[in-house]
PDB file of C-alpha atoms in Angstrom:
ATOM      1  CA  UNK A   1       0.085  -0.081   0.083  1.00 33.00           C
ATOM      2  CA  UNK A   2       2.962   2.375   0.603  1.00 34.00           C
ATOM      3  CA  UNK A   3       3.651   2.423  -3.148  1.00 36.00           C
ATOM      4  CA  UNK A   4       0.035   2.673  -4.313  1.00 37.00           C
ATOM      5  CA  UNK A   5      -0.742   5.588  -1.673  1.00 37.00           C
ATOM      6  CA  UNK A   6       1.739   8.300  -3.179  1.00 37.00           C
ATOM      7  CA  UNK A   7       1.117   7.264  -6.820  1.00 39.00           C
ATOM      8  CA  UNK A   8      -2.833   7.595  -5.920  1.00 41.00           C
ATOM      9  CA  UNK A   9      -2.491  11.040  -4.286  1.00 41.00           C
ATOM     10  CA  UNK A  10      -0.198  12.252  -7.123  1.00 41.00           C
ATOM     11  CA  UNK A  11      -2.725  11.183  -9.760  1.00 41.00           C
ATOM     12  CA  UNK A  12      -5.544  12.827  -7.818  1.00 45.00           C
ATOM     13  CA  UNK A  13      -3.618  16.231  -8.095  1.00 43.00           C
ATOM     14  CA  UNK A  14      -2.970  15.789 -11.798  1.00 40.00           C
ATOM     15  CA  UNK A  15      -6.639  15.227 -12.660  1.00 40.00           C
ATOM     16  CA  UNK A  16      -8.045  18.058 -10.408  1.00 40.00           C
ATOM     17  CA  UNK A  17      -5.425  20.452 -11.750  1.00 37.00           C
ATOM     18  CA  UNK A  18      -5.954  19.467 -15.308  1.00 35.00           C
ATOM     19  CA  UNK A  19      -9.660  20.192 -15.405  1.00 36.00           C
ATOM     20  CA  UNK A  20      -8.841  23.832 -15.368  1.00 31.00           C
ATOM     21  CA  UNK A  21      -5.900  24.014 -17.599  1.00 31.00           C
ATOM     22  CA  UNK A  22      -7.124  25.411 -20.768  1.00 29.00           C
ATOM     23  CA  UNK A  23     -10.127  26.776 -19.416  1.00 30.00           C
ATOM     24  CA  UNK A  24      -7.769  29.750 -18.520  1.00 28.00           C
ATOM     25  CA  UNK A  25      -8.277  30.357 -22.398  1.00 28.00           C
ATOM     26  CA  UNK A  26     -10.722  32.839 -21.368  1.00 28.00           C
ATOM     27  CA  UNK A  27      -8.753  35.138 -23.611  1.00 28.00           C
ATOM     28  CA  UNK A  28      -8.235  36.650 -20.155  1.00 29.00           C
ATOM     29  CA  UNK A  29      -4.602  36.816 -21.048  1.00 29.00           C
ATOM     30  CA  UNK A  30      -2.030  39.215 -19.628  1.00 29.00           C
ATOM     31  CA  UNK A  31      -2.631  42.598 -21.323  1.00 32.00           C
ATOM     32  CA  UNK A  32       0.243  43.943 -22.823  1.00 34.00           C
ATOM     33  CA  UNK A  33       0.811  47.864 -22.826  1.00 37.00           C
ATOM     34  CA  UNK A  34      -0.031  49.549 -26.048  1.00 36.00           C
ATOM     35  CA  UNK A  35       2.755  50.300 -28.682  1.00 36.00           C
ATOM     36  CA  UNK A  36       4.131  53.946 -28.510  1.00 39.00           C
ATOM     37  CA  UNK A  37       3.097  56.273 -31.141  1.00 37.00           C
ATOM     38  CA  UNK A  38       5.638  57.003 -33.697  1.00 38.00           C
ATOM     39  CA  UNK A  39       7.501  60.271 -32.964  1.00 39.00           C
ATOM     40  CA  UNK A  40       5.726  63.293 -34.050  1.00 38.00           C
ATOM     41  CA  UNK A  41       6.970  65.542 -36.899  1.00 39.00           C
ATOM     42  CA  UNK A  42       8.272  69.084 -35.805  1.00 40.00           C
ATOM     43  CA  UNK A  43       5.315  70.474 -37.753  1.00 43.00           C
ATOM     44  CA  UNK A  44       2.767  68.877 -35.109  1.00 44.00           C
ATOM     45  CA  UNK A  45       2.635  69.410 -31.689  1.00 47.00           C
ATOM     46  CA  UNK A  46       3.190  66.374 -29.337  1.00 46.00           C
ATOM     47  CA  UNK A  47       0.057  64.592 -28.131  1.00 49.00           C
ATOM     48  CA  UNK A  48      -0.196  63.250 -24.605  1.00 52.00           C
ATOM     49  CA  UNK A  49       0.065  59.726 -24.449  1.00 48.00           C
ATOM     50  CA  UNK A  50      -3.399  57.730 -23.828  1.00 45.00           C
ATOM     51  CA  UNK A  51      -3.628  56.143 -20.609  1.00 49.00           C
ATOM     52  CA  UNK A  52      -3.131  52.600 -20.126  1.00 44.00           C
ATOM     53  CA  UNK A  53      -6.415  50.657 -19.338  1.00 52.00           C
ATOM     54  CA  UNK A  54      -6.880  49.900 -15.750  1.00 64.00           C
ATOM     55  CA  UNK A  55      -6.084  46.114 -15.270  1.00 82.00           C
ATOM     56  CA  UNK A  56      -9.087  44.506 -13.402  1.00 91.00           C
ATOM     57  CA  UNK A  57      -9.323  41.170 -11.890  1.00 93.00           C
ATOM     58  CA  UNK A  58     -10.984  38.439 -13.828  1.00 94.00           C
ATOM     59  CA  UNK A  59     -14.445  37.554 -12.079  1.00 94.00           C
ATOM     60  CA  UNK A  60     -13.983  34.524  -9.928  1.00 96.00           C
ATOM     61  CA  UNK A  61     -16.455  32.711  -7.719  1.00 94.00           C
ATOM     62  CA  UNK A  62     -13.958  32.267  -4.581  1.00 96.00           C
ATOM     63  CA  UNK A  63     -12.144  34.795  -2.528  1.00 96.00           C
ATOM     64  CA  UNK A  64      -9.465  34.866   0.141  1.00 97.00           C
ATOM     65  CA  UNK A  65     -10.294  32.809   3.213  1.00 97.00           C
ATOM     66  CA  UNK A  66     -12.051  30.103   1.277  1.00 98.00           C
ATOM     67  CA  UNK A  67     -11.222  26.740   2.569  1.00 98.00           C
ATOM     68  CA  UNK A  68     -12.355  23.300   1.205  1.00 97.00           C
ATOM     69  CA  UNK A  69     -12.136  20.034   3.158  1.00 96.00           C
ATOM     70  CA  UNK A  70     -12.130  16.591   1.804  1.00 95.00           C
ATOM     71  CA  UNK A  71     -12.185  13.067   2.869  1.00 93.00           C
ATOM     72  CA  UNK A  72      -9.770  10.847   1.272  1.00 90.00           C
ATOM     73  CA  UNK A  73     -10.984   6.992   1.292  1.00 88.00           C
ATOM     74  CA  UNK A  74     -10.129   3.478  -0.426  1.00 79.00           C
ATOM     75  CA  UNK A  75     -12.919   2.235  -2.334  1.00 73.00           C
ATOM     76  CA  UNK A  76     -15.501   4.578  -0.450  1.00 64.00           C
ATOM     77  CA  UNK A  77     -14.939   2.847   2.797  1.00 71.00           C
ATOM     78  CA  UNK A  78     -11.739   3.037   4.646  1.00 75.00           C
ATOM     79  CA  UNK A  79     -10.890   6.681   5.417  1.00 80.00           C
ATOM     80  CA  UNK A  80      -7.420   7.017   4.584  1.00 83.00           C
ATOM     81  CA  UNK A  81      -6.703  10.909   4.931  1.00 90.00           C
ATOM     82  CA  UNK A  82      -7.696  14.398   4.695  1.00 93.00           C
ATOM     83  CA  UNK A  83      -7.112  17.170   1.988  1.00 94.00           C
ATOM     84  CA  UNK A  84      -7.557  20.914   2.302  1.00 96.00           C
ATOM     85  CA  UNK A  85      -7.577  23.574  -0.496  1.00 96.00           C
ATOM     86  CA  UNK A  86      -7.402  27.101   0.957  1.00 98.00           C
ATOM     87  CA  UNK A  87      -7.323  30.366  -0.775  1.00 98.00           C
ATOM     88  CA  UNK A  88      -4.937  32.346   1.540  1.00 98.00           C
ATOM     89  CA  UNK A  89      -4.943  35.645   0.253  1.00 98.00           C
ATOM     90  CA  UNK A  90      -4.560  38.242  -2.601  1.00 97.00           C
ATOM     91  CA  UNK A  91      -1.404  39.773  -2.841  1.00 97.00           C
ATOM     92  CA  UNK A  92       1.299  41.625  -5.095  1.00 97.00           C
ATOM     93  CA  UNK A  93       3.294  39.147  -6.749  1.00 97.00           C
ATOM     94  CA  UNK A  94       5.826  39.174  -9.749  1.00 96.00           C
ATOM     95  CA  UNK A  95       4.848  42.642 -10.731  1.00 94.00           C
ATOM     96  CA  UNK A  96       1.221  41.897 -10.784  1.00 96.00           C
ATOM     97  CA  UNK A  97      -1.482  40.687  -8.310  1.00 97.00           C
ATOM     98  CA  UNK A  98      -2.211  36.925  -7.442  1.00 98.00           C
ATOM     99  CA  UNK A  99      -4.235  34.737  -5.117  1.00 98.00           C
ATOM    100  CA  UNK A 100      -2.005  32.749  -3.063  1.00 98.00           C
ATOM    101  CA  UNK A 101      -3.479  29.264  -2.684  1.00 98.00           C
ATOM    102  CA  UNK A 102      -2.402  26.039  -0.801  1.00 97.00           C
ATOM    103  CA  UNK A 103      -3.403  22.533  -0.706  1.00 96.00           C
ATOM    104  CA  UNK A 104      -2.381  19.964   1.742  1.00 95.00           C
ATOM    105  CA  UNK A 105      -2.934  16.230   2.138  1.00 92.00           C
ATOM    106  CA  UNK A 106      -1.907  13.727   4.891  1.00 90.00           C
ATOM    107  CA  UNK A 107      -3.117  10.041   6.115  1.00 88.00           C
ATOM    108  CA  UNK A 108      -5.127   9.864   9.132  1.00 86.00           C
ATOM    109  CA  UNK A 109      -6.188   6.857  11.505  1.00 79.00           C
ATOM    110  CA  UNK A 110      -4.418   3.570  11.050  1.00 74.00           C
ATOM    111  CA  UNK A 111      -2.431   4.595   7.796  1.00 73.00           C
ATOM    112  CA  UNK A 112      -1.000   7.794   9.506  1.00 77.00           C
ATOM    113  CA  UNK A 113       0.454   5.321  12.164  1.00 78.00           C
ATOM    114  CA  UNK A 114       1.789   2.888   9.571  1.00 79.00           C
ATOM    115  CA  UNK A 115       3.175   5.727   6.861  1.00 79.00           C
ATOM    116  CA  UNK A 116       4.703   9.057   7.366  1.00 84.00           C
ATOM    117  CA  UNK A 117       3.192  10.999   4.413  1.00 88.00           C
ATOM    118  CA  UNK A 118       2.650  14.545   3.750  1.00 93.00           C
ATOM    119  CA  UNK A 119       1.871  16.633   0.668  1.00 93.00           C
ATOM    120  CA  UNK A 120       1.601  20.226   0.084  1.00 95.00           C
ATOM    121  CA  UNK A 121       1.110  21.846  -3.204  1.00 96.00           C
ATOM    122  CA  UNK A 122       0.807  25.833  -3.557  1.00 97.00           C
ATOM    123  CA  UNK A 123       0.458  28.320  -6.545  1.00 97.00           C
ATOM    124  CA  UNK A 124       0.415  31.819  -7.137  1.00 98.00           C
ATOM    125  CA  UNK A 125      -2.651  32.488  -9.671  1.00 98.00           C
ATOM    126  CA  UNK A 126      -2.588  35.763 -11.444  1.00 97.00           C
ATOM    127  CA  UNK A 127      -5.551  37.621 -10.730  1.00 97.00           C
ATOM    128  CA  UNK A 128      -5.757  39.099 -14.259  1.00 96.00           C
ATOM    129  CA  UNK A 129      -4.713  36.261 -16.574  1.00 95.00           C
ATOM    130  CA  UNK A 130      -5.950  33.395 -14.440  1.00 94.00           C
ATOM    131  CA  UNK A 131      -2.530  31.717 -15.392  1.00 95.00           C
ATOM    132  CA  UNK A 132       0.100  30.302 -12.725  1.00 97.00           C
ATOM    133  CA  UNK A 133       3.380  32.353 -11.971  1.00 98.00           C
ATOM    134  CA  UNK A 134       4.775  29.819  -9.843  1.00 98.00           C
ATOM    135  CA  UNK A 135       3.827  26.607  -8.430  1.00 97.00           C
ATOM    136  CA  UNK A 136       5.427  23.789  -6.085  1.00 96.00           C
ATOM    137  CA  UNK A 137       4.799  20.576  -4.693  1.00 95.00           C
ATOM    138  CA  UNK A 138       6.384  19.375  -1.606  1.00 96.00           C
ATOM    139  CA  UNK A 139       6.268  15.690  -0.579  1.00 93.00           C
ATOM    140  CA  UNK A 140       7.527  13.819   2.592  1.00 92.00           C
ATOM    141  CA  UNK A 141       7.513  10.110   2.468  1.00 89.00           C
ATOM    142  CA  UNK A 142       9.207   8.686   5.572  1.00 89.00           C
ATOM    143  CA  UNK A 143      12.463  10.046   5.681  1.00 90.00           C
ATOM    144  CA  UNK A 144      12.551  11.329   2.063  1.00 92.00           C
ATOM    145  CA  UNK A 145      11.586  14.941   1.488  1.00 95.00           C
ATOM    146  CA  UNK A 146      11.274  16.583  -2.168  1.00 95.00           C
ATOM    147  CA  UNK A 147      10.327  19.913  -3.258  1.00 97.00           C
ATOM    148  CA  UNK A 148       9.334  20.360  -6.859  1.00 97.00           C
ATOM    149  CA  UNK A 149       9.150  24.007  -8.297  1.00 98.00           C
ATOM    150  CA  UNK A 150       7.718  25.350 -11.476  1.00 98.00           C
ATOM    151  CA  UNK A 151       8.302  28.942 -12.530  1.00 98.00           C
ATOM    152  CA  UNK A 152       6.275  30.079 -15.544  1.00 98.00           C
ATOM    153  CA  UNK A 153       7.202  32.450 -18.492  1.00 98.00           C
ATOM    154  CA  UNK A 154       3.968  32.412 -20.456  1.00 97.00           C
ATOM    155  CA  UNK A 155       4.889  35.242 -22.853  1.00 96.00           C
ATOM    156  CA  UNK A 156       8.155  33.151 -23.634  1.00 97.00           C
ATOM    157  CA  UNK A 157       6.181  29.820 -23.536  1.00 97.00           C
ATOM    158  CA  UNK A 158       8.656  28.288 -21.273  1.00 97.00           C
ATOM    159  CA  UNK A 159       8.871  27.107 -17.558  1.00 98.00           C
ATOM    160  CA  UNK A 160      11.770  26.662 -15.392  1.00 98.00           C
ATOM    161  CA  UNK A 161      11.560  23.273 -13.399  1.00 97.00           C
ATOM    162  CA  UNK A 162      13.636  22.718 -10.301  1.00 98.00           C
ATOM    163  CA  UNK A 163      13.818  19.653  -8.043  1.00 97.00           C
ATOM    164  CA  UNK A 164      15.111  20.107  -4.604  1.00 96.00           C
ATOM    165  CA  UNK A 165      16.398  17.044  -2.427  1.00 94.00           C
ATOM    166  CA  UNK A 166      19.899  16.298  -1.271  1.00 92.00           C
ATOM    167  CA  UNK A 167      20.896  18.109  -4.351  1.00 95.00           C
ATOM    168  CA  UNK A 168      19.282  20.746  -6.813  1.00 95.00           C
ATOM    169  CA  UNK A 169      18.486  20.044 -10.442  1.00 97.00           C
ATOM    170  CA  UNK A 170      16.941  22.341 -12.776  1.00 97.00           C
ATOM    171  CA  UNK A 171      15.649  22.393 -16.332  1.00 97.00           C
ATOM    172  CA  UNK A 172      13.722  24.435 -18.769  1.00 97.00           C
ATOM    173  CA  UNK A 173      10.865  23.025 -20.633  1.00 96.00           C
ATOM    174  CA  UNK A 174       8.770  24.452 -23.448  1.00 97.00           C
ATOM    175  CA  UNK A 175       4.999  25.009 -22.543  1.00 97.00           C
ATOM    176  CA  UNK A 176       2.088  25.698 -24.849  1.00 96.00           C
ATOM    177  CA  UNK A 177      -0.321  28.619 -24.380  1.00 93.00           C
ATOM    178  CA  UNK A 178      -2.610  28.586 -21.330  1.00 93.00           C
ATOM    179  CA  UNK A 179      -0.659  25.876 -19.497  1.00 95.00           C
ATOM    180  CA  UNK A 180      -1.625  25.495 -15.923  1.00 92.00           C
ATOM    181  CA  UNK A 181      -0.128  23.563 -12.983  1.00 93.00           C
ATOM    182  CA  UNK A 182      -1.521  21.112 -10.872  1.00 86.00           C
ATOM    183  CA  UNK A 183      -3.214  23.284  -8.288  1.00 92.00           C
ATOM    184  CA  UNK A 184      -3.945  26.545 -10.373  1.00 92.00           C
ATOM    185  CA  UNK A 185      -5.938  24.436 -12.870  1.00 85.00           C
ATOM    186  CA  UNK A 186      -8.474  23.682 -10.150  1.00 87.00           C
ATOM    187  CA  UNK A 187      -9.230  27.594  -9.496  1.00 92.00           C
ATOM    188  CA  UNK A 188      -9.111  28.707 -13.293  1.00 86.00           C
ATOM    189  CA  UNK A 189     -11.658  25.811 -13.944  1.00 80.00           C
ATOM    190  CA  UNK A 190     -14.185  27.286 -11.405  1.00 88.00           C
ATOM    191  CA  UNK A 191     -14.094  30.773 -13.298  1.00 90.00           C
ATOM    192  CA  UNK A 192     -15.372  29.430 -16.530  1.00 85.00           C
ATOM    193  CA  UNK A 193     -18.970  27.939 -17.037  1.00 85.00           C
ATOM    194  CA  UNK A 194     -18.818  24.242 -18.054  1.00 87.00           C
ATOM    195  CA  UNK A 195     -21.341  23.148 -20.879  1.00 88.00           C
ATOM    196  CA  UNK A 196     -22.920  19.639 -20.500  1.00 91.00           C
ATOM    197  CA  UNK A 197     -22.243  17.123 -23.275  1.00 91.00           C
ATOM    198  CA  UNK A 198     -19.088  18.987 -24.581  1.00 90.00           C
ATOM    199  CA  UNK A 199     -15.361  17.952 -24.441  1.00 86.00           C
ATOM    200  CA  UNK A 200     -12.410  20.111 -23.704  1.00 80.00           C
ATOM    201  CA  UNK A 201      -8.673  19.486 -24.266  1.00 80.00           C
ATOM    202  CA  UNK A 202      -6.224  21.348 -22.442  1.00 81.00           C
ATOM    203  CA  UNK A 203      -2.228  21.414 -21.403  1.00 89.00           C
ATOM    204  CA  UNK A 204      -1.173  20.750 -17.854  1.00 89.00           C
ATOM    205  CA  UNK A 205       2.633  21.290 -16.682  1.00 94.00           C
ATOM    206  CA  UNK A 206       3.522  18.765 -13.874  1.00 91.00           C
ATOM    207  CA  UNK A 207       6.911  17.356 -12.872  1.00 90.00           C
ATOM    208  CA  UNK A 208       8.461  19.117 -15.642  1.00 93.00           C
ATOM    209  CA  UNK A 209       6.114  17.249 -18.224  1.00 93.00           C
ATOM    210  CA  UNK A 210       3.482  18.762 -20.213  1.00 93.00           C
ATOM    211  CA  UNK A 211       0.299  16.326 -20.286  1.00 92.00           C
ATOM    212  CA  UNK A 212      -2.563  16.801 -22.762  1.00 86.00           C
ATOM    213  CA  UNK A 213      -5.977  16.238 -20.847  1.00 81.00           C
ATOM    214  CA  UNK A 214      -9.167  15.545 -22.764  1.00 78.00           C
ATOM    215  CA  UNK A 215     -12.195  15.081 -20.883  1.00 76.00           C
ATOM    216  CA  UNK A 216     -15.971  14.953 -21.549  1.00 86.00           C
ATOM    217  CA  UNK A 217     -18.662  16.722 -19.622  1.00 92.00           C
ATOM    218  CA  UNK A 218     -21.760  14.627 -18.835  1.00 94.00           C
ATOM    219  CA  UNK A 219     -25.127  15.656 -17.329  1.00 94.00           C
ATOM    220  CA  UNK A 220     -25.809  16.983 -13.993  1.00 96.00           C
ATOM    221  CA  UNK A 221     -26.663  14.353 -11.136  1.00 97.00           C
ATOM    222  CA  UNK A 222     -27.080  14.439  -7.281  1.00 97.00           C
ATOM    223  CA  UNK A 223     -23.933  13.547  -5.414  1.00 96.00           C
ATOM    224  CA  UNK A 224     -24.036  12.904  -1.534  1.00 94.00           C
ATOM    225  CA  UNK A 225     -21.405  13.912   0.616  1.00 93.00           C
ATOM    226  CA  UNK A 226     -20.882  14.626   4.433  1.00 91.00           C
ATOM    227  CA  UNK A 227     -21.692  18.352   3.537  1.00 83.00           C
ATOM    228  CA  UNK A 228     -24.908  17.485   2.062  1.00 90.00           C
ATOM    229  CA  UNK A 229     -26.530  16.507  -1.414  1.00 95.00           C
ATOM    230  CA  UNK A 230     -25.140  18.384  -4.348  1.00 95.00           C
ATOM    231  CA  UNK A 231     -26.111  18.598  -8.090  1.00 97.00           C
ATOM    232  CA  UNK A 232     -23.014  18.310  -9.947  1.00 97.00           C
ATOM    233  CA  UNK A 233     -21.626  17.747 -13.264  1.00 95.00           C
ATOM    234  CA  UNK A 234     -20.028  14.270 -14.018  1.00 95.00           C
ATOM    235  CA  UNK A 235     -16.514  14.883 -15.741  1.00 91.00           C
ATOM    236  CA  UNK A 236     -14.272  12.248 -17.373  1.00 90.00           C
ATOM    237  CA  UNK A 237     -10.850  13.030 -18.115  1.00 83.00           C
ATOM    238  CA  UNK A 238      -8.315  11.219 -20.053  1.00 85.00           C
ATOM    239  CA  UNK A 239      -4.551  12.265 -19.322  1.00 87.00           C
ATOM    240  CA  UNK A 240      -1.927  11.788 -22.233  1.00 88.00           C
ATOM    241  CA  UNK A 241       1.740  12.253 -21.934  1.00 90.00           C
ATOM    242  CA  UNK A 242       3.869  13.981 -24.461  1.00 89.00           C
ATOM    243  CA  UNK A 243       4.005  11.085 -26.818  1.00 91.00           C
ATOM    244  CA  UNK A 244       0.411  10.589 -26.651  1.00 90.00           C
ATOM    245  CA  UNK A 245       0.228   7.497 -24.609  1.00 91.00           C
ATOM    246  CA  UNK A 246      -2.324   7.446 -21.937  1.00 90.00           C
ATOM    247  CA  UNK A 247      -1.439   7.894 -18.323  1.00 85.00           C
ATOM    248  CA  UNK A 248      -3.118   6.429 -15.149  1.00 76.00           C
ATOM    249  CA  UNK A 249      -6.251   4.567 -14.886  1.00 77.00           C
ATOM    250  CA  UNK A 250     -10.130   5.564 -15.184  1.00 85.00           C
ATOM    251  CA  UNK A 251     -11.054   8.798 -13.426  1.00 88.00           C
ATOM    252  CA  UNK A 252     -13.954  10.693 -12.835  1.00 92.00           C
ATOM    253  CA  UNK A 253     -14.505  14.113 -11.251  1.00 92.00           C
ATOM    254  CA  UNK A 254     -17.999  15.780  -9.991  1.00 96.00           C
ATOM    255  CA  UNK A 255     -18.049  19.622 -10.316  1.00 95.00           C
ATOM    256  CA  UNK A 256     -21.105  21.163  -8.598  1.00 96.00           C
ATOM    257  CA  UNK A 257     -23.427  22.722 -11.332  1.00 95.00           C
ATOM    258  CA  UNK A 258     -24.130  26.179  -9.773  1.00 94.00           C
ATOM    259  CA  UNK A 259     -21.956  29.371 -10.077  1.00 93.00           C
ATOM    260  CA  UNK A 260     -19.375  28.328  -7.639  1.00 94.00           C
ATOM    261  CA  UNK A 261     -18.091  25.320  -9.680  1.00 93.00           C
ATOM    262  CA  UNK A 262     -16.825  23.448  -6.415  1.00 95.00           C
ATOM    263  CA  UNK A 263     -14.912  20.059  -6.928  1.00 95.00           C
ATOM    264  CA  UNK A 264     -17.421  17.814  -4.936  1.00 96.00           C
ATOM    265  CA  UNK A 265     -15.591  14.475  -5.685  1.00 95.00           C
ATOM    266  CA  UNK A 266     -13.160  12.660  -7.150  1.00 92.00           C
ATOM    267  CA  UNK A 267     -12.539   9.277  -7.907  1.00 90.00           C
ATOM    268  CA  UNK A 268      -9.266   7.444  -9.099  1.00 85.00           C
ATOM    269  CA  UNK A 269      -9.414   3.763  -9.825  1.00 82.00           C
ATOM    270  CA  UNK A 270      -6.055   2.127  -8.639  1.00 76.00           C
ATOM    271  CA  UNK A 271      -4.660  -1.406  -8.507  1.00 75.00           C
ATOM    272  CA  UNK A 272      -6.085  -2.230  -5.368  1.00 75.00           C
ATOM    273  CA  UNK A 273      -9.403  -0.439  -5.669  1.00 80.00           C
ATOM    274  CA  UNK A 274     -10.261   3.220  -6.134  1.00 83.00           C
ATOM    275  CA  UNK A 275      -9.289   6.374  -4.270  1.00 85.00           C
ATOM    276  CA  UNK A 276     -12.032   8.785  -3.293  1.00 90.00           C
ATOM    277  CA  UNK A 277     -11.765  12.423  -2.328  1.00 92.00           C
ATOM    278  CA  UNK A 278     -15.168  13.756  -1.146  1.00 94.00           C
ATOM    279  CA  UNK A 279     -15.969  17.205  -0.057  1.00 96.00           C
ATOM    280  CA  UNK A 280     -16.821  17.438   3.855  1.00 95.00           C
ATOM    281  CA  UNK A 281     -16.868  20.943   4.683  1.00 95.00           C
ATOM    282  CA  UNK A 282     -16.946  24.523   2.815  1.00 95.00           C
ATOM    283  CA  UNK A 283     -15.746  27.588   4.536  1.00 96.00           C
ATOM    284  CA  UNK A 284     -16.102  30.967   2.646  1.00 87.00           C
TER     285      UNK A 284
END
C-alpha cells in the first residue's frame, strides 16, 4: 500500500489540476501595454499619451479565506486521509497581483500510524490572466523530502523546473499557451461555465512534463457528501503524455453545477480499488 498511496494522491492532483488547464483560455490573457506612437513631426504638436486601461481582476467565484476540506478514502469505505484547499490571500506578486492558494494532504487513522506521508502544493494564480506565476509541490514520504518548483514564463512559452532533494536539479521546458499547474487548474476551471455534453482539451505542466488532458462533461446528477447532497456535473478526463500515451487509470470528477463550480468528488481507479476524495466542509 505504501507504493500505491503516493501514486494515487499524485494522480488525484494531476486530474483536479488538469480540469482547469486550458479553461484559462478565457482570452483573459496578460494584457500588454499599447505600442508607443511614432515620433511626431516638428510641424505637429506632441500629443499626450493615452492612459493605459486599468487592469481589473477576472471575475471568480472564490475569495481569500475560502477553505475546502475533503475526506480521502479507499473504495469509499476506509478513510485514509484528509485534504484541504485554501485561498490564503490576494497579494502583490511578480509585478502583478495573485491569489496565493495552498493544498495539503495527509493520512489519518491507521494509515497515519503505518506511514509518514505529507503533501503540500501551492500556486500563485495571476488575478488578471488566471495563469500560474509559480507553483510547487512538496512531498514527505518517511525520511524522504522533495520539493518540485515550476516558474512560468507564459509570454516566452517556457517554464523553469527545479527539483530540490539532497541536491538541486534545474531544467527549462517548453510549454504551450494557457498552461496551468496542478493546483492553479482547479481554480481556473471554477471561473469558467461548463457546458454539459461537451469535450475540452488542455495542457498541464506537472513534474517538468506537459500533459494533454481531454475530458468529457456529462449531465448533472445528485452527489451525496458529508456536506450535503449537491447537484454536480460528471466529468471524465483522459490524460495523455507528450508521446500521446494514456497515463493512469480511469478517473471521474464531479463539479458542482452552480455558479461556484466547486469540486465535489473525485474518484481514481487504482490497482487495489479506488481512491475517493469527497467534500466534507466549505468555509467561505
